[in-house]
Short mmCIF file of N, CA and C in Angstrom, two decimals:
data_model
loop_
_atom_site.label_atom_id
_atom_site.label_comp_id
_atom_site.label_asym_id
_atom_site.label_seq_id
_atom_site.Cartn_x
_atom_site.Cartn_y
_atom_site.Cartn_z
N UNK C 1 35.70 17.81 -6.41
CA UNK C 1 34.87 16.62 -6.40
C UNK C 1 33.69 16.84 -5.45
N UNK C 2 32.55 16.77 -5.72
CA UNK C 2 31.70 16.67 -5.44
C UNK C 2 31.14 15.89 -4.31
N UNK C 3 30.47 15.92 -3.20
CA UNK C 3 30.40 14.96 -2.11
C UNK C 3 28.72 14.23 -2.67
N UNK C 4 28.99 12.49 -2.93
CA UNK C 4 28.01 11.63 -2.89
C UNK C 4 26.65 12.53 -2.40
N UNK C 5 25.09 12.06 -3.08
CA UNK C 5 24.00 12.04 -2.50
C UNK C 5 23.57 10.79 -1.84
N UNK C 6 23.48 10.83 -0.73
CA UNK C 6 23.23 9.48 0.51
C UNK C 6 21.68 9.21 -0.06
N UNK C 7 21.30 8.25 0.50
CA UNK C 7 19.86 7.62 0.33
C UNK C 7 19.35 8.28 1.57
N UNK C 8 18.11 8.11 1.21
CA UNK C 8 17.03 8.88 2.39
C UNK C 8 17.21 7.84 3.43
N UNK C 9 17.24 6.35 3.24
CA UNK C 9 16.60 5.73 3.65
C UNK C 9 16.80 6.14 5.08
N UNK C 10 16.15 5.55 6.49
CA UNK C 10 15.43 5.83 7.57
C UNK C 10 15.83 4.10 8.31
N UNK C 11 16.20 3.05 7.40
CA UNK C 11 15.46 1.61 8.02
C UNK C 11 14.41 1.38 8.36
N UNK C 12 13.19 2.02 7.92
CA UNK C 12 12.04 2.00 8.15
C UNK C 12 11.46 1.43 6.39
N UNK C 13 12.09 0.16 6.54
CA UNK C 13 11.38 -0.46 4.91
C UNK C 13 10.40 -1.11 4.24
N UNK C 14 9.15 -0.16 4.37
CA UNK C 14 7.69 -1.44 4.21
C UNK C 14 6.97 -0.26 3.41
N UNK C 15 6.22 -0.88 2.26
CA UNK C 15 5.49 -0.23 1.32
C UNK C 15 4.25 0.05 2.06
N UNK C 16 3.58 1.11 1.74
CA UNK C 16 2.14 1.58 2.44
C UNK C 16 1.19 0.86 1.01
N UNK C 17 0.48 0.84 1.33
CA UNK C 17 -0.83 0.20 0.39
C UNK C 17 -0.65 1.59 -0.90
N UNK C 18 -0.66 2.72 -0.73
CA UNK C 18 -0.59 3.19 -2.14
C UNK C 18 1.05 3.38 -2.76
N UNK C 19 1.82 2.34 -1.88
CA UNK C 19 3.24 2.20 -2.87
C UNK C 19 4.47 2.63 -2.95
N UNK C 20 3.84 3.67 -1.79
CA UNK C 20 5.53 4.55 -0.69
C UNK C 20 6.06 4.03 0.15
N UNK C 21 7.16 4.09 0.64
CA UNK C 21 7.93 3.53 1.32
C UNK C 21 7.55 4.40 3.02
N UNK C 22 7.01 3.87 3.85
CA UNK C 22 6.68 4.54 4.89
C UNK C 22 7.77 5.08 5.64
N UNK C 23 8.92 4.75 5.42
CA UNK C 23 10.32 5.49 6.42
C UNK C 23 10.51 6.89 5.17
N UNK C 24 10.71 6.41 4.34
CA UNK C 24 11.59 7.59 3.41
C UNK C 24 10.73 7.89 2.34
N UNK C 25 9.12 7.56 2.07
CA UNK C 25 8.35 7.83 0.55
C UNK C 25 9.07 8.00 -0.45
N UNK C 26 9.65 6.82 -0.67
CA UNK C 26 10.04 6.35 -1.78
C UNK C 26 9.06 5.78 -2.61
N UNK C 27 9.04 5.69 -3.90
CA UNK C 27 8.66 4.16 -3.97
C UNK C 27 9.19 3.22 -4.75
N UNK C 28 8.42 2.02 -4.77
CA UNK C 28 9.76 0.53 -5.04
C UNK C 28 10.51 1.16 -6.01
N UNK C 29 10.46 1.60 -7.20
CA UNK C 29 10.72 2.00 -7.86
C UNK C 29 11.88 2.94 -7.98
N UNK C 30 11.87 3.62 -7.32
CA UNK C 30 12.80 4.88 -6.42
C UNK C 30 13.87 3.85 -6.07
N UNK C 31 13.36 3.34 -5.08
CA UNK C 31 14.53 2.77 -4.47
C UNK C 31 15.19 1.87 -5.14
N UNK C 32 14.35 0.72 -6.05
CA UNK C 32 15.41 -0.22 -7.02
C UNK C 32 16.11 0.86 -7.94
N UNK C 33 16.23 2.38 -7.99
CA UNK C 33 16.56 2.88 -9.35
C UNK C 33 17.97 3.89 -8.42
N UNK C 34 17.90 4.08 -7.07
CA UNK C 34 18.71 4.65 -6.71
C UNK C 34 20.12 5.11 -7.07
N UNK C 35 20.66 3.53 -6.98
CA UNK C 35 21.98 3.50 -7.39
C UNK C 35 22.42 3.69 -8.92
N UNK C 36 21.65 3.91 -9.77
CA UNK C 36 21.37 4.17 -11.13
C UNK C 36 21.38 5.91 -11.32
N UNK C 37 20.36 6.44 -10.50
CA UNK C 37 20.04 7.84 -10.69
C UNK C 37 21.43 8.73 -10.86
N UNK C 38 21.41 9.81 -11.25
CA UNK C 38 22.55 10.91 -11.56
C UNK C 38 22.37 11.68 -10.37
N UNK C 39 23.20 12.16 -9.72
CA UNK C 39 23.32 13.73 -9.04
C UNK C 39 22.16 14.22 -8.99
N UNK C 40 21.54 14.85 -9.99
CA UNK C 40 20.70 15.97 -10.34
C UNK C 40 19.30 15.17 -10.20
N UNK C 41 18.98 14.00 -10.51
CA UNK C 41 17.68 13.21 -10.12
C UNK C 41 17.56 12.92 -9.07
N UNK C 42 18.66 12.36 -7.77
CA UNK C 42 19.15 12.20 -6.51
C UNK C 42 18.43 13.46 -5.80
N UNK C 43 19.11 14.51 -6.16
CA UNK C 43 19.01 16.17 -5.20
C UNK C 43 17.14 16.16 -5.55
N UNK C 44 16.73 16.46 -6.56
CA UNK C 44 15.20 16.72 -6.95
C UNK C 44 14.43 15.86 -6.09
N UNK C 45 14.94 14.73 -6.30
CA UNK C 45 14.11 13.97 -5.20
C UNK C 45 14.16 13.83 -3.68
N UNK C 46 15.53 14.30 -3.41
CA UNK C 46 15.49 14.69 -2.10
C UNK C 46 15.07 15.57 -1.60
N UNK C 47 15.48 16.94 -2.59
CA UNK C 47 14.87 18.54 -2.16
C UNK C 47 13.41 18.56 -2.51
N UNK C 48 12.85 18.36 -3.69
CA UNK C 48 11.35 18.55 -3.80
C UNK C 48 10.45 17.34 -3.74
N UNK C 49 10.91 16.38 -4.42
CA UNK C 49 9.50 15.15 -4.23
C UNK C 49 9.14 14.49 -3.31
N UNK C 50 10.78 14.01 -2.39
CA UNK C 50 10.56 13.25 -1.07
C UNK C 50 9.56 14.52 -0.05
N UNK C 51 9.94 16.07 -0.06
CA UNK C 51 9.32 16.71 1.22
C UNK C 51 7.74 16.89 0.66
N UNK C 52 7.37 16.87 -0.33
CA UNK C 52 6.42 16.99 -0.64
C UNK C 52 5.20 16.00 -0.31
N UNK C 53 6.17 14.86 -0.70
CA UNK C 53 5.35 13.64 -0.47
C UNK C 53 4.89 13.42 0.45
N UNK C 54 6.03 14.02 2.15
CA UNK C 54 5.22 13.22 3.38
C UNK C 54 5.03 14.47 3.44
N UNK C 55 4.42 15.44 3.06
CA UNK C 55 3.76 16.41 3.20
C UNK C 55 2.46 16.07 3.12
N UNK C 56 1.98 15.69 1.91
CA UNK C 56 0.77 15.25 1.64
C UNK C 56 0.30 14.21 1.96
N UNK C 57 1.29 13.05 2.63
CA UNK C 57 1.13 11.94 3.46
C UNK C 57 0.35 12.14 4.69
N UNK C 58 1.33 12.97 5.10
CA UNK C 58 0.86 13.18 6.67
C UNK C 58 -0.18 13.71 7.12
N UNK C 59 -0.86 14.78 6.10
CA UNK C 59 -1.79 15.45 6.09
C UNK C 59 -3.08 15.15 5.87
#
């Protein structure tokens, strides 16, 4: 059995003006769909879209 993918979240929960979640760059979307997502949409978004994102956030 497989061990759960946790949420990013941070408690840091407030949308930035272009729609990410400033603790975890999510967006609303992401996060209302969380508990829905599979394994494999969970990991992608943890391993590539979330680091990417405050990559290009921060920058």
């Amino acid at each position: 059995m497989s061990t759960p993918i946790l949420t990013p979240c941070i408690g840091i929960c407030s949308l930035d003006a272009t729609g990410f979640c400033e603790g975890c760059f999510r967006t609303g979307d992401e996060i209302a769909r969380w508990s829905l997502m599979g394994d494999a949409e969970r990991q992608r978004l943890t391993d590539e879209v979330l680091p990417e994102r405050e990559s290009r956030l921060a920058g």
